[in-house]
XYZ file of C-alpha atoms in Angstrom:
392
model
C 31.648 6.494 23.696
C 32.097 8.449 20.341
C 28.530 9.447 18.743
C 28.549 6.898 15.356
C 26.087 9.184 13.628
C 28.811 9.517 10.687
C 29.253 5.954 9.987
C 27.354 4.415 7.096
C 28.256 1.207 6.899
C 27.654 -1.116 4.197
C 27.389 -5.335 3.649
C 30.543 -6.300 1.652
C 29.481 -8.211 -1.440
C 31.499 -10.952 -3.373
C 32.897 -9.801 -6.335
C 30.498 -10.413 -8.804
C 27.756 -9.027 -6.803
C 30.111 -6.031 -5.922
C 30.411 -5.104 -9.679
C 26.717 -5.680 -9.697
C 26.563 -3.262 -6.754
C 29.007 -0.562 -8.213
C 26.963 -0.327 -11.315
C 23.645 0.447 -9.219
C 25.503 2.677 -7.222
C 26.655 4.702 -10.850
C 23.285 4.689 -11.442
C 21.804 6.444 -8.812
C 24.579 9.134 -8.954
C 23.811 9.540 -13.088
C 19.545 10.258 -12.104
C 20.955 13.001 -9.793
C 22.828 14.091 -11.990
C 19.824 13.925 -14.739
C 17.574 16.011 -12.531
C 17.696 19.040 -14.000
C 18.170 18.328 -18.399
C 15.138 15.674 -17.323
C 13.017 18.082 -15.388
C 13.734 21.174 -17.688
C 12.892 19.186 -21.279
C 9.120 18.573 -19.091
C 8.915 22.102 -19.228
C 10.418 23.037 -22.599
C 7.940 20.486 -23.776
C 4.663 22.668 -22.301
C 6.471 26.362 -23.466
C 6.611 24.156 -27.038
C 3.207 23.359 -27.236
C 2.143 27.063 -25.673
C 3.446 28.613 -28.385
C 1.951 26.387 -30.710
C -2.195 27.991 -29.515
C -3.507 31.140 -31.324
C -1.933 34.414 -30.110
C -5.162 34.948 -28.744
C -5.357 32.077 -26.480
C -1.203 33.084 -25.378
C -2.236 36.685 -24.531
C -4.677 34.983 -22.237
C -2.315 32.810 -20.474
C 0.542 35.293 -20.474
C 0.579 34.571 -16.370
C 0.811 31.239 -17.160
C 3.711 31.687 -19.533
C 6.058 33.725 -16.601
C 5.058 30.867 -14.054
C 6.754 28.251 -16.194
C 9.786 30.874 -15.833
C 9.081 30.705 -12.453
C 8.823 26.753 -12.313
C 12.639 26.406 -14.261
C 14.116 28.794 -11.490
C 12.735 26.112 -8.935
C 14.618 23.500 -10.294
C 17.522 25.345 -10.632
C 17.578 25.797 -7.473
C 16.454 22.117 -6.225
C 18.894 21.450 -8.234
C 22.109 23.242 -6.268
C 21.044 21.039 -3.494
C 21.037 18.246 -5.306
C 24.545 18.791 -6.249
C 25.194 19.491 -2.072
C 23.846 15.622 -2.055
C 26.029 13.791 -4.127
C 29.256 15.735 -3.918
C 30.624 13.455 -1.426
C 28.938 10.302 -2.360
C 31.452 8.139 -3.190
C 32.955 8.243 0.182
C 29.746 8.175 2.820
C 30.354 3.965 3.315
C 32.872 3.707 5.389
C 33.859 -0.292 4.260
C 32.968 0.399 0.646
C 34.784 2.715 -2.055
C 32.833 2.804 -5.025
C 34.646 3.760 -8.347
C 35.080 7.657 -8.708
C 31.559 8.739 -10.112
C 33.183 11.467 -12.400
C 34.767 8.471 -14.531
C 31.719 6.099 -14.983
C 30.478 5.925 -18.592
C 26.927 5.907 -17.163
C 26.789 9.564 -16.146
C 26.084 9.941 -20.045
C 23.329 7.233 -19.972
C 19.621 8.204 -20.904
C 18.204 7.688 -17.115
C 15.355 5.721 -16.492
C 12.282 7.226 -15.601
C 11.486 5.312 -12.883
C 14.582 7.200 -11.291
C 13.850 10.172 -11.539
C 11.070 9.948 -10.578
C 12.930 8.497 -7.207
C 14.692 11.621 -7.206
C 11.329 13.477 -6.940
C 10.334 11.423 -4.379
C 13.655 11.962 -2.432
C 13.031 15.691 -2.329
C 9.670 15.811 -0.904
C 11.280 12.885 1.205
C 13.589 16.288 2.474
C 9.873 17.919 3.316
C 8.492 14.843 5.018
C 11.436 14.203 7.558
C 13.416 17.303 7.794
C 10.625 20.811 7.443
C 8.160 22.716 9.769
C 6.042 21.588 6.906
C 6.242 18.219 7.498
C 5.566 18.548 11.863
C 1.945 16.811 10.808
C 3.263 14.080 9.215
C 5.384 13.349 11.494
C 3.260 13.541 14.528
C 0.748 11.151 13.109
C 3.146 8.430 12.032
C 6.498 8.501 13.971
C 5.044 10.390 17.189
C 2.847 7.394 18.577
C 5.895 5.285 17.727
C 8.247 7.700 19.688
C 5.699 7.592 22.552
C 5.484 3.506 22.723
C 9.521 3.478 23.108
C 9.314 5.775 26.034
C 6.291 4.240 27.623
C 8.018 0.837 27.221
C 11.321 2.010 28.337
C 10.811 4.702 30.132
C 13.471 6.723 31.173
C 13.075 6.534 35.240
C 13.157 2.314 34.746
C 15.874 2.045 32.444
C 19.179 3.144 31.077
C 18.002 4.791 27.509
C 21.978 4.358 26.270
C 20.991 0.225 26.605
C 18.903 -0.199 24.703
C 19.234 -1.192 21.164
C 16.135 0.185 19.083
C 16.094 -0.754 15.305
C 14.329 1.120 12.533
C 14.634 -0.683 9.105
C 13.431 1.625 6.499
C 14.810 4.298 8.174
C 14.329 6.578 4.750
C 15.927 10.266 5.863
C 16.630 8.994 9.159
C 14.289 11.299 11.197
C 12.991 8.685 13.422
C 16.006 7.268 14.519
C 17.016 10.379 14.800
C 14.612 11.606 17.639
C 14.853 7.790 19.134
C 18.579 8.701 19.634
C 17.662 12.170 20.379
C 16.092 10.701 23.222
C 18.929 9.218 24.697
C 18.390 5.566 23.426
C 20.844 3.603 21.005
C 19.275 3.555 17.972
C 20.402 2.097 14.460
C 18.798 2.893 11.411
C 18.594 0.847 7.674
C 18.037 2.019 4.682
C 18.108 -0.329 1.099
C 17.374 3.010 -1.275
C 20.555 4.865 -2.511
C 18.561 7.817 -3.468
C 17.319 7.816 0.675
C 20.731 7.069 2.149
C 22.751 10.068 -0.312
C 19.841 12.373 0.976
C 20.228 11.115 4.692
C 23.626 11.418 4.595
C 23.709 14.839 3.449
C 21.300 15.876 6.355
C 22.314 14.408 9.317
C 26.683 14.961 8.351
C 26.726 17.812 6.034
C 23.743 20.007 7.111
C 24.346 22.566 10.161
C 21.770 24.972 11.479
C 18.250 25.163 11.087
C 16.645 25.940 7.624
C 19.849 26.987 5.862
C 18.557 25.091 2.731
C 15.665 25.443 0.733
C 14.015 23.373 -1.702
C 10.654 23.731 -4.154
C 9.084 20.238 -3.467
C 6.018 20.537 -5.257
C 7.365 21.938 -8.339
C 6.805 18.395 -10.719
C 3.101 18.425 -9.382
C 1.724 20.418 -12.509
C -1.852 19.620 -11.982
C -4.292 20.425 -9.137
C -2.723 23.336 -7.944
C -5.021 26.200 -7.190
C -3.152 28.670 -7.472
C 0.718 28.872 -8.930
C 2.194 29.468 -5.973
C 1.553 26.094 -4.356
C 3.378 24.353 -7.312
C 6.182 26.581 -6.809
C 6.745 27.084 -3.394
C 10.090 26.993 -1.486
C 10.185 24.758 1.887
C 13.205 25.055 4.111
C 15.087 22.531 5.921
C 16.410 21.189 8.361
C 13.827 22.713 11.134
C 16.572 21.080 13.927
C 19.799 21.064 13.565
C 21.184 17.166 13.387
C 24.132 17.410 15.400
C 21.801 18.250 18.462
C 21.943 14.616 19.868
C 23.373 13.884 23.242
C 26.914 13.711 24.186
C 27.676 10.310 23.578
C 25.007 9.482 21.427
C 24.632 5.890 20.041
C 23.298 7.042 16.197
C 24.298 4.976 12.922
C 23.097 4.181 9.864
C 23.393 1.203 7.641
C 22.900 0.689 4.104
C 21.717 -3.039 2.583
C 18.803 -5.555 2.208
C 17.180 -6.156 5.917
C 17.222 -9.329 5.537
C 21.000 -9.503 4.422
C 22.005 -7.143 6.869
C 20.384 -8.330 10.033
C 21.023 -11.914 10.582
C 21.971 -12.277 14.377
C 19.157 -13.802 16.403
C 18.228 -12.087 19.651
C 19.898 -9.071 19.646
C 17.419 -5.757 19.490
C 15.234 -4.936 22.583
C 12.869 -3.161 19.829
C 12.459 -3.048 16.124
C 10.261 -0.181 15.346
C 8.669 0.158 11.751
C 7.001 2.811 9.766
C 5.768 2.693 5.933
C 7.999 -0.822 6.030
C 6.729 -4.140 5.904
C 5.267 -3.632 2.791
C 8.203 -3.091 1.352
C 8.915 -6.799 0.789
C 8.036 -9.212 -1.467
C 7.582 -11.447 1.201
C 6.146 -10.206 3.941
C 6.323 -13.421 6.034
C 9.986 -13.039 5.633
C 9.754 -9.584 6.932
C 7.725 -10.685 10.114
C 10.117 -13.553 10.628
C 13.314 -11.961 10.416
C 11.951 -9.157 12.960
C 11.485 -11.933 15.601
C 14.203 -13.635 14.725
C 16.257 -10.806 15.593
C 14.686 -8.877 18.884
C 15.736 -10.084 21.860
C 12.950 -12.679 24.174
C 10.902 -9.927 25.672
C 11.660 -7.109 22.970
C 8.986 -5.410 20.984
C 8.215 -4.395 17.666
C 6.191 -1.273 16.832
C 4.775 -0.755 13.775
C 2.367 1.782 12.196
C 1.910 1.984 8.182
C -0.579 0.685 5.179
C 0.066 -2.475 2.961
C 0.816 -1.049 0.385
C 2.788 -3.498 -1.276
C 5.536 -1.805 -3.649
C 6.129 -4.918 -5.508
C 2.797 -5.958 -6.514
C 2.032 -5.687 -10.881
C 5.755 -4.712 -10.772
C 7.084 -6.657 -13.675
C 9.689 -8.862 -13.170
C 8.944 -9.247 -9.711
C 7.287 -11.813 -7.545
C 5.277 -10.608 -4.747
C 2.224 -11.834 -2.171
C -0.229 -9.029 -0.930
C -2.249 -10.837 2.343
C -4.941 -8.733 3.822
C -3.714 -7.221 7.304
C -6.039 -10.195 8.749
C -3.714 -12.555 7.153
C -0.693 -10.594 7.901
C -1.999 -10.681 12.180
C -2.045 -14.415 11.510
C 1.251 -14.607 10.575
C 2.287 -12.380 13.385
C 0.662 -14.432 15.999
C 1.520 -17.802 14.490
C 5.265 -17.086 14.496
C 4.752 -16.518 18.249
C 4.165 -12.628 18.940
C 2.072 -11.312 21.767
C -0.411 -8.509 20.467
C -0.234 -6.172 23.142
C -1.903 -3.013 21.329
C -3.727 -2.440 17.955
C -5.320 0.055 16.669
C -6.966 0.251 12.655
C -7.764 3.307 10.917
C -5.153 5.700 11.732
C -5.051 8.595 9.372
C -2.011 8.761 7.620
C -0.188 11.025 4.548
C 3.166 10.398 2.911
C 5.268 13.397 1.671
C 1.538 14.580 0.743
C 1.425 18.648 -0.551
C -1.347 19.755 1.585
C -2.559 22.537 -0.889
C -3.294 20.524 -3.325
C -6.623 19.740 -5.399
C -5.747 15.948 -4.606
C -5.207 14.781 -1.143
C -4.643 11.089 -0.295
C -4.691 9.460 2.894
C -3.953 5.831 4.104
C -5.883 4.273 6.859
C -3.196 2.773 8.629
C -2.590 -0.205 11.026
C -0.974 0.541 14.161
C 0.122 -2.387 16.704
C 2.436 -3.421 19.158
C 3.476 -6.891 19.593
C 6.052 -8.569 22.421
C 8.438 -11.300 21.339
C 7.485 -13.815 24.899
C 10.618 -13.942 27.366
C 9.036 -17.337 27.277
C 8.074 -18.267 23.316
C 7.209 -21.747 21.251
C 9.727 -22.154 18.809
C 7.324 -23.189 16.126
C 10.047 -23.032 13.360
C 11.365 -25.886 14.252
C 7.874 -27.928 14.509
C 7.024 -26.591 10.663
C 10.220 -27.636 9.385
C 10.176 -31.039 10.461
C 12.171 -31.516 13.721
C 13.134 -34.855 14.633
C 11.361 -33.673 17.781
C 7.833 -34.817 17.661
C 6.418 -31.471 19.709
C 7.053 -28.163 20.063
C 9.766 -26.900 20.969
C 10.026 -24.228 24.646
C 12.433 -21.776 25.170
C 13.229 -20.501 28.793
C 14.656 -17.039 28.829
């Protein structure tokens, strides 16, 4: 069967919401598109205020004054690649064509800063998933997820291409990436526009290994020890993305998780990393995941609780302790086969800098029972007086 690596499907909306979708998607395309007048006025903003100091204080700092040359080449050049990333945009869905992105009147909007900050985000994303740089990032939170998949379907007691694995959250796709690598079908989701243009430019467009560059760091103007670290160049991608095996079973999708994924018993695992809290609900979350995995199936998961929506205003969110959240897990019916706490962890961290954070992270693995309660049914009021049992 044909490798579906190039598909990026996408939910079909109503109208309403579709116009409500085609705006977003303009959006996104006008902060990429922003990247470089936004990024630039941060530094004409510094050179303005430099020249503002005594002479004698800009004789002094004369070094300083060529690095901020330095820092506008670097986004120059992040921004060619940026360009790479949404040249073909408008096409990647393969059941959606948004309007053509050249004609939208919100390409000469102000753009939020929120967004570009996104777009930041999205190119250290670039350094996180697809660099050399990134190998210890990756090997502390996707390898013990890689090596739980194996161990649990290991490759001398199964038939990799038959089992479904699904990673929601998928980001730049890396992950499901070396899941499929590895011979198993793997599916990955992604909600963020500013991760899925990026994705989609690396895993279709991008051939070779480290025949792009970008300068990740070069927003991070404080903490730097010396100017080089704020303007260093990181190439990518350190594989190339086509390398999957013939026949490969590799997609993306693009929507909400819980709009997307609806049919019940149908993955053999659902692995998660930096995800579940990424909902405002994180019972929701937890529910849909066993909703969906198959009686026997497992869900991996490594990450913090962060909780992205939480102060956010103008959204609703709950932020339970990971006690609380283990409650939940167990009370919906999972199995905790394996947990461990206080797994050191970094996100798309710059490792020279002044300022290094780290997460602690929760890492378990839990078995939906071949044999499971269906305690759904009990909290919602069955006519049935007990619990319902489920043979599979």
């Amino acid at each position: 069967m044909e490798s579906k690596h190039n598909a990026y499907s996408r939910k079909v909306y109503d109208s309403y919401e579709d116009e409500e979708e085609r705006k977003h998607f303009q959006r996104i395309v006008s902060a990429f598109k922003h990247y470089k007048s936004h990024s630039l006025q941060r530094v004409k903003k510094t050179e303005s205020y430099l020249l503002s100091l005594p002479i004698h204080h800009q004789r002094l700092l004369a070094k300083y004054k060529d690095h901020l040359q330095e820092v506008k080449r670097c986004i120059e050049y992040n921004n060619d690649i940026i360009k790479l990333i949404i040249k073909d945009v408008s096409h990647i869905f393969e059941n959606v064509s948004p309007a053509n992105t050249q004609n939208d009147s919100t390409q000469n909007t102000r753009p939020v800063l929120a967004d570009q900050e996104k777009v930041q985000a999205t190119i250290k994303q670039l350094v996180r998933d697809w660099s050399s740089e990134g190998t210890d990032e990756r090997n502390a939170c996707y390898q013990p997820i890689i090596d739980e998949i194996t161990n649990q379907f290991s490759l001398d007691k199964c038939t990799p291409s038959q089992v479904q694995i699904l990673v929601p959250g998928a980001g730049l796709g890396r992950l499901a990436y070396e899941i499929a690598r590895r011979g198993y079908t793997c599916q990955g989701n992604e909600f963020s526009l500013f991760m899925l243009f990026a994705s989609h430019f690396v895993l279709n467009k991008c051939r070779g290994i480290n025949s792009y560059q970008v300068h990740p760091w070069v927003h991070q103007y404080m903490n730097n020890l010396k100017p080089e670290h704020q303007t260093q160049a990181v190439f990518f991608p350190d594989v190339n993305p086509s390398d999957l095996p013939e026949n490969a079973q590799f997609s993306m999708t693009a929507g909400d998780f819980l709009e997307v994924y609806t049919e019940d018993d149908h993955w053999d695992c659902v692995a998660t990393c930096f995800f579940i809290d990424c909902a405002n609900n994180v019972v929701q979350f937890i529910e849909t995941i066993y909703k969906i995995l198959k009686p026997g199936g497992v869900w991996i998961n490594l990450g913090p609780l962060l909780y992205h929506f939480s102060d956010m205003p103008m959204e609703d969110s709950i932020e339970p302790s990971y006690d609380a959240v283990r409650d939940v897990i167990q009370g919906f019916g999972f199995l905790l086969e394996k947990e461990e706490i206080h797994m050191r962890t970094r996100y798309a961290q710059n490792v020279n800098s002044m300022l290094q954070c780290e997460y602690n992270s929760v890492y378990f693995v839990c078995r939906k029972p071949k044999r499971y309660i269906n305690i759904l049914r009990h909290y919602n009021g069955s006519e049935s007086n007990g619990i319902q049992e489920q043979d599979n």
